Structure formats: C-alpha cells, structure tokens
GROMACS .gro file of C-alpha atoms in nm:
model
  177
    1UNK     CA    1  -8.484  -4.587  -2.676
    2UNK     CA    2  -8.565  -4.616  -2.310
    3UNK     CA    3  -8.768  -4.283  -2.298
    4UNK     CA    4  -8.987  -4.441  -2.646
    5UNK     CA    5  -9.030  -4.747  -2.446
    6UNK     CA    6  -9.128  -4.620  -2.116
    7UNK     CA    7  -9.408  -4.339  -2.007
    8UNK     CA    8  -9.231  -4.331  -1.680
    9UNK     CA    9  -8.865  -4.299  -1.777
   10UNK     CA   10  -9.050  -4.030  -2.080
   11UNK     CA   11  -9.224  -3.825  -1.790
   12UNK     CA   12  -8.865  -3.803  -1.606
   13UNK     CA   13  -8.620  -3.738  -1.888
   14UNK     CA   14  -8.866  -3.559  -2.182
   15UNK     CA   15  -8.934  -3.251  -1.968
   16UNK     CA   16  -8.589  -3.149  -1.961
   17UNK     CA   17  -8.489  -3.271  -2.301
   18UNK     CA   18  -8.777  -3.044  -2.441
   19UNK     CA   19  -8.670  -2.748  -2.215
   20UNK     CA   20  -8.306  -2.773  -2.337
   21UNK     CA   21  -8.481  -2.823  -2.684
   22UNK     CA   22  -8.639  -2.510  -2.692
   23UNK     CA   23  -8.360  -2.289  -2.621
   24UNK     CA   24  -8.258  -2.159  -2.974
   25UNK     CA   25  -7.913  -2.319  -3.093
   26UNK     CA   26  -7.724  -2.001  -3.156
   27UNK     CA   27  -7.797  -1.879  -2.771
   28UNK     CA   28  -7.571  -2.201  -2.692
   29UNK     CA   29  -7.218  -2.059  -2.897
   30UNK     CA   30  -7.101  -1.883  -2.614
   31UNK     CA   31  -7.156  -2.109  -2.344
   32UNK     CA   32  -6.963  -2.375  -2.583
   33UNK     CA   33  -6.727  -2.114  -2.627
   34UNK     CA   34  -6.621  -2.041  -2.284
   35UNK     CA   35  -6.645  -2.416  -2.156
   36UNK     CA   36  -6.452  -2.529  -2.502
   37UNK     CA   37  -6.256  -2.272  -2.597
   38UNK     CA   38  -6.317  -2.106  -2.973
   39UNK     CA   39  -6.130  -2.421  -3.108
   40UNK     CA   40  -6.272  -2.716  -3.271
   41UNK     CA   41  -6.414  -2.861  -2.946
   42UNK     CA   42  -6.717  -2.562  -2.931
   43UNK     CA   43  -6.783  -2.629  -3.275
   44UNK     CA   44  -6.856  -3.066  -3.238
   45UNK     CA   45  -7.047  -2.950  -2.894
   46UNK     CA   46  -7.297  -2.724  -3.054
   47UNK     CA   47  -7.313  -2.948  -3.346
   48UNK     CA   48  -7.389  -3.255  -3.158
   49UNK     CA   49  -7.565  -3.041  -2.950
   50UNK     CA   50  -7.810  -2.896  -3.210
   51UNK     CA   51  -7.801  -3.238  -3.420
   52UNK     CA   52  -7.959  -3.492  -3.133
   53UNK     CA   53  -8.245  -3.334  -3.084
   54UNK     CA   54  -8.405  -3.465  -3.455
   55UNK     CA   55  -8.234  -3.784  -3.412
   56UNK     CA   56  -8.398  -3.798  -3.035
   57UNK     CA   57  -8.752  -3.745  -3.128
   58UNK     CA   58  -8.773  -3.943  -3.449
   59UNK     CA   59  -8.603  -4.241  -3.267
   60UNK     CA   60  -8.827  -4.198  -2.948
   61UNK     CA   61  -9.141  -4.175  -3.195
   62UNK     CA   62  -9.074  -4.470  -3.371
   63UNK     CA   63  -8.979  -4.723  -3.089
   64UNK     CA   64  -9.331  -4.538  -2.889
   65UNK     CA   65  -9.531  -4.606  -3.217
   66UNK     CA   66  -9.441  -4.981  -3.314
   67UNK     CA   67  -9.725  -5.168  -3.407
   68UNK     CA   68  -9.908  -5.308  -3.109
   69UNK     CA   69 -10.016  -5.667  -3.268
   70UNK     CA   70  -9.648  -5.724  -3.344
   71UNK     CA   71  -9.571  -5.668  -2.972
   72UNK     CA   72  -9.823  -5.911  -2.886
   73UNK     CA   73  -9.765  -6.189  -3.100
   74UNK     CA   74  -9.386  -6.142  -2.985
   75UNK     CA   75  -9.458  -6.195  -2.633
   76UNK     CA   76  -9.709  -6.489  -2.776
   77UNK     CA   77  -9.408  -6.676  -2.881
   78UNK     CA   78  -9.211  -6.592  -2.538
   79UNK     CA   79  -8.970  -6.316  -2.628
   80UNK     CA   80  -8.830  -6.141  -2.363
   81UNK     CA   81  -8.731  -5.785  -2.327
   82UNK     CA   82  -8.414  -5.777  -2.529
   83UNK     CA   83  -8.573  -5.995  -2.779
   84UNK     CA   84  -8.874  -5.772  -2.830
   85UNK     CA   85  -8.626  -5.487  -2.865
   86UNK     CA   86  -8.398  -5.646  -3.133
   87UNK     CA   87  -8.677  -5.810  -3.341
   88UNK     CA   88  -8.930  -5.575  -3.331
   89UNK     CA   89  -8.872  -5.220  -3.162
   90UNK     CA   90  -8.575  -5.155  -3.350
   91UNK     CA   91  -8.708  -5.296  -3.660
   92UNK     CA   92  -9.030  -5.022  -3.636
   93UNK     CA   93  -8.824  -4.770  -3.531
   94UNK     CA   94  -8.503  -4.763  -3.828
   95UNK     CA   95  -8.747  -4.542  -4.051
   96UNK     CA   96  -8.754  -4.338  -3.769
   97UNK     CA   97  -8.402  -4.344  -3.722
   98UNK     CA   98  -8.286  -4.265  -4.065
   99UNK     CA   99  -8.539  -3.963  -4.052
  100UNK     CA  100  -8.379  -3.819  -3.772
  101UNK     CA  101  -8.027  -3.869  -3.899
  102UNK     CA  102  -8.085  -3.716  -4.236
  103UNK     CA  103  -8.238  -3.405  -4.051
  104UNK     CA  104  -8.012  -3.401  -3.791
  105UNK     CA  105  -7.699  -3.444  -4.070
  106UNK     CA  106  -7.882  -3.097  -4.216
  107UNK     CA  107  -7.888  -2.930  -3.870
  108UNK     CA  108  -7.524  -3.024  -3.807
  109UNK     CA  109  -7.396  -2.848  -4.153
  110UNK     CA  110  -7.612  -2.529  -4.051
  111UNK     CA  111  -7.456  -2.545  -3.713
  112UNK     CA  112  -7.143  -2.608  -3.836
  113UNK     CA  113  -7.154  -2.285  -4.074
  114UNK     CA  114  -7.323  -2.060  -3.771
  115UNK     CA  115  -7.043  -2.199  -3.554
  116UNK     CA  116  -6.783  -2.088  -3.831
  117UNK     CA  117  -6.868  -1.761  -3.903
  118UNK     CA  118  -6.918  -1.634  -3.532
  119UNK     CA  119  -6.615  -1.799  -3.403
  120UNK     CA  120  -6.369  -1.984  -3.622
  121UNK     CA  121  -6.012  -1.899  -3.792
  122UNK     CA  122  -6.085  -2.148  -4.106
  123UNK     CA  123  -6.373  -2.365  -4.231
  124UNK     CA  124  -6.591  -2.285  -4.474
  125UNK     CA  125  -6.841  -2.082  -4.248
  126UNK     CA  126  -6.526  -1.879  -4.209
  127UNK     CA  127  -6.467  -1.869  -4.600
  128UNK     CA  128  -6.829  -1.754  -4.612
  129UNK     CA  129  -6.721  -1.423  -4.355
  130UNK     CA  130  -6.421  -1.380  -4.514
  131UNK     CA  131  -6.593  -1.356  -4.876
  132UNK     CA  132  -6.849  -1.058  -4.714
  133UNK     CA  133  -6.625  -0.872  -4.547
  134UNK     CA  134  -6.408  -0.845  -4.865
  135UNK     CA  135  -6.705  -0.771  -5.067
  136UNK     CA  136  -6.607  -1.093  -5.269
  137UNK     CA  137  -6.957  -1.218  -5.420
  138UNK     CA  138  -6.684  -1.508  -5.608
  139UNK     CA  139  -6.556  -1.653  -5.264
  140UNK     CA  140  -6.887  -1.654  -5.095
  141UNK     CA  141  -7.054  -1.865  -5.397
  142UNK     CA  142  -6.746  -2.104  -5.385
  143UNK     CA  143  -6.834  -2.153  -5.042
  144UNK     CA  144  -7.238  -2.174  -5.109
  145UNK     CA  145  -7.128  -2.444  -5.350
  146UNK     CA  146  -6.897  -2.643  -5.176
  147UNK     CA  147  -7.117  -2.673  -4.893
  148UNK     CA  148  -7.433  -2.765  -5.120
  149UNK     CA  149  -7.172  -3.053  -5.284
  150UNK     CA  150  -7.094  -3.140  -4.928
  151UNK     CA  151  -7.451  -3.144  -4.795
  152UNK     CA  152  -7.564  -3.341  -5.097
  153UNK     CA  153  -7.263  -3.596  -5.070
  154UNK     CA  154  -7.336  -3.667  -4.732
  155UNK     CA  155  -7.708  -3.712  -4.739
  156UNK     CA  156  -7.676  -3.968  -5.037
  157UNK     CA  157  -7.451  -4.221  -4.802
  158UNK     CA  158  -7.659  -4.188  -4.573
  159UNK     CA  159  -7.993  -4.260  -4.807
  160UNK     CA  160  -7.777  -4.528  -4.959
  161UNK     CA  161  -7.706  -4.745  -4.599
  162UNK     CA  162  -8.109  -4.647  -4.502
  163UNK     CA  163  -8.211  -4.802  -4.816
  164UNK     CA  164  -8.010  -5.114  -4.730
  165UNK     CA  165  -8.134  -5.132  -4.419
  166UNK     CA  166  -8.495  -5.106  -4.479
  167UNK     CA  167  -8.443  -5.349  -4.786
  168UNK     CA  168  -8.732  -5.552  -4.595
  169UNK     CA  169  -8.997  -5.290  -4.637
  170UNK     CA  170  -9.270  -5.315  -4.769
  171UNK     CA  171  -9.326  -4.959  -4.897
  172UNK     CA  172  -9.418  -4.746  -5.202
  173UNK     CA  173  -9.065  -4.654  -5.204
  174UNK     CA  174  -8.971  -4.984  -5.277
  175UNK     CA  175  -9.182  -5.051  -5.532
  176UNK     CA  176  -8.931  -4.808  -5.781
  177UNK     CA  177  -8.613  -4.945  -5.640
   0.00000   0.00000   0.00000
C-alpha cells in the first residue's frame, strides 16, 4: 500500500521487489529447500513466494491509480491520511486486489505442483510423478482432474467474496448480476 501511495517509499522498495521478481520461480526450490528442509515449509515459502508478486503489483497499481478528483474532494471535506486511505484508496484499489489474488491463487497451485513433483513424498504434484514414472496415463489424469476441480473450487470463493465486496460498483459486470 505504502509503495502505491508513495514515489519515494516506490523508488526505495520497487527496485528490489522487481529484481527478486525477475528471478524465475523454479530457480528459488533449492534455496527453499536447503533453508526449509524438503518438508512442507519449502513448499508454503515458494508458494507465497511466487504468489505475492501478482497480488503486489495489482494492489500497488490500484492504490497509485485512484481517481485524482476523489482525492481532492476528500481532502475538501478534511480527511486525513487514514481517512483518505479507508474511504477512498482502498475502495479504488479492491478491483485491484481481487485481480491479484485470483492470479496469484493460480500461481500458487502451479507452484504448488512444481514444488511437488521436484521435491515432495505426497501431494498431488507427487501423484502427477508417480503416474509418469509408472507409465500410468489413468493416475496422471486423476491428478489433472483433481487439481482442475481444485483450481476451479477455489477461484469461485474467491469471485464469490470479490463480488460482494465490489457490490457498490458501478460496472458492466454488474449490470448481469
């Protein structure tokens, strides 16, 4: 929020976000592997890991983009920092936000599958190994298909709390709700 709301914090903390950005997500399983260990704690680090990064920008785009005239006529009727923040920064930037969670919720299942098959004992990533290596077309669909049911499950709670959270919207979207 800070770094949407703030060219100078931005200038300090984006460089190094966007370096760390860069670096491709699978370069980071062993380092999470030897400071975690090849348990579940390597797997939630790369996943979180890989998953803020679409949650950062979308969330720092959206607070950096709120409508101008809105910001004025707040600080027309004397709102103060935290005031402009809850009434009108976060307010522009929850369409943001719920873009970045539903692509960072997609990043975190891929992660979560790349983090299972190159280091993992069970899971479905593993399933997905386990099914190749024993030439077993069968086990690797069941997994295919579990993790599409998964995926979808997950994606439609979150699409149901955004769309009752941006009830207020005036959007084309909301015309067919």
């Amino acid at each position: 929020a800070i770094t949407g709301y703030s060219r100078w914090w931005r200038s300090i903390i984006d460089p190094t976000l966007h370096a760390l950005r860069t670096v491709p997500g699978l370069a980071w399983i062993p380092m999470f592997i030897l400071w975690f260990g090849i348990d579940e704690g390597s797997k939630v680090g790369l996943i979180a890991k890989a998953s803020f990064f679409p949650v950062y920008l979308n969330f720092m785009s959206g607070i950096a983009r709120a409508d101008r005239k809105l910001i004025e006529v707040g600080e027309m009727y004397g709102f103060g920092t935290w005031d402009l923040a809850r009434r009108i920064y976060m307010p522009a930037a929850t369409p943001n936000l719920f873009t970045g969670l539903r692509t960072g919720l997609s990043v975190a299942w891929m992660f979560l599958v790349a983090a299972e098959l190159l280091a993992a004992t069970k899971g479905v990533g593993y399933l997905l190994m386990v099914g190749r290596e024993t030439s077993r077309p069968d086990i690797v669909l069941a997994a295919i298909l579990v993790l599409a049911i998964m995926g979808k499950l997950s994606d439609s709670i979150l699409k149901f709390f955004e769309t009752r959270a941006l009830k207020w919207r005036d959007s084309l979207e909301s015309r067919f709700q």
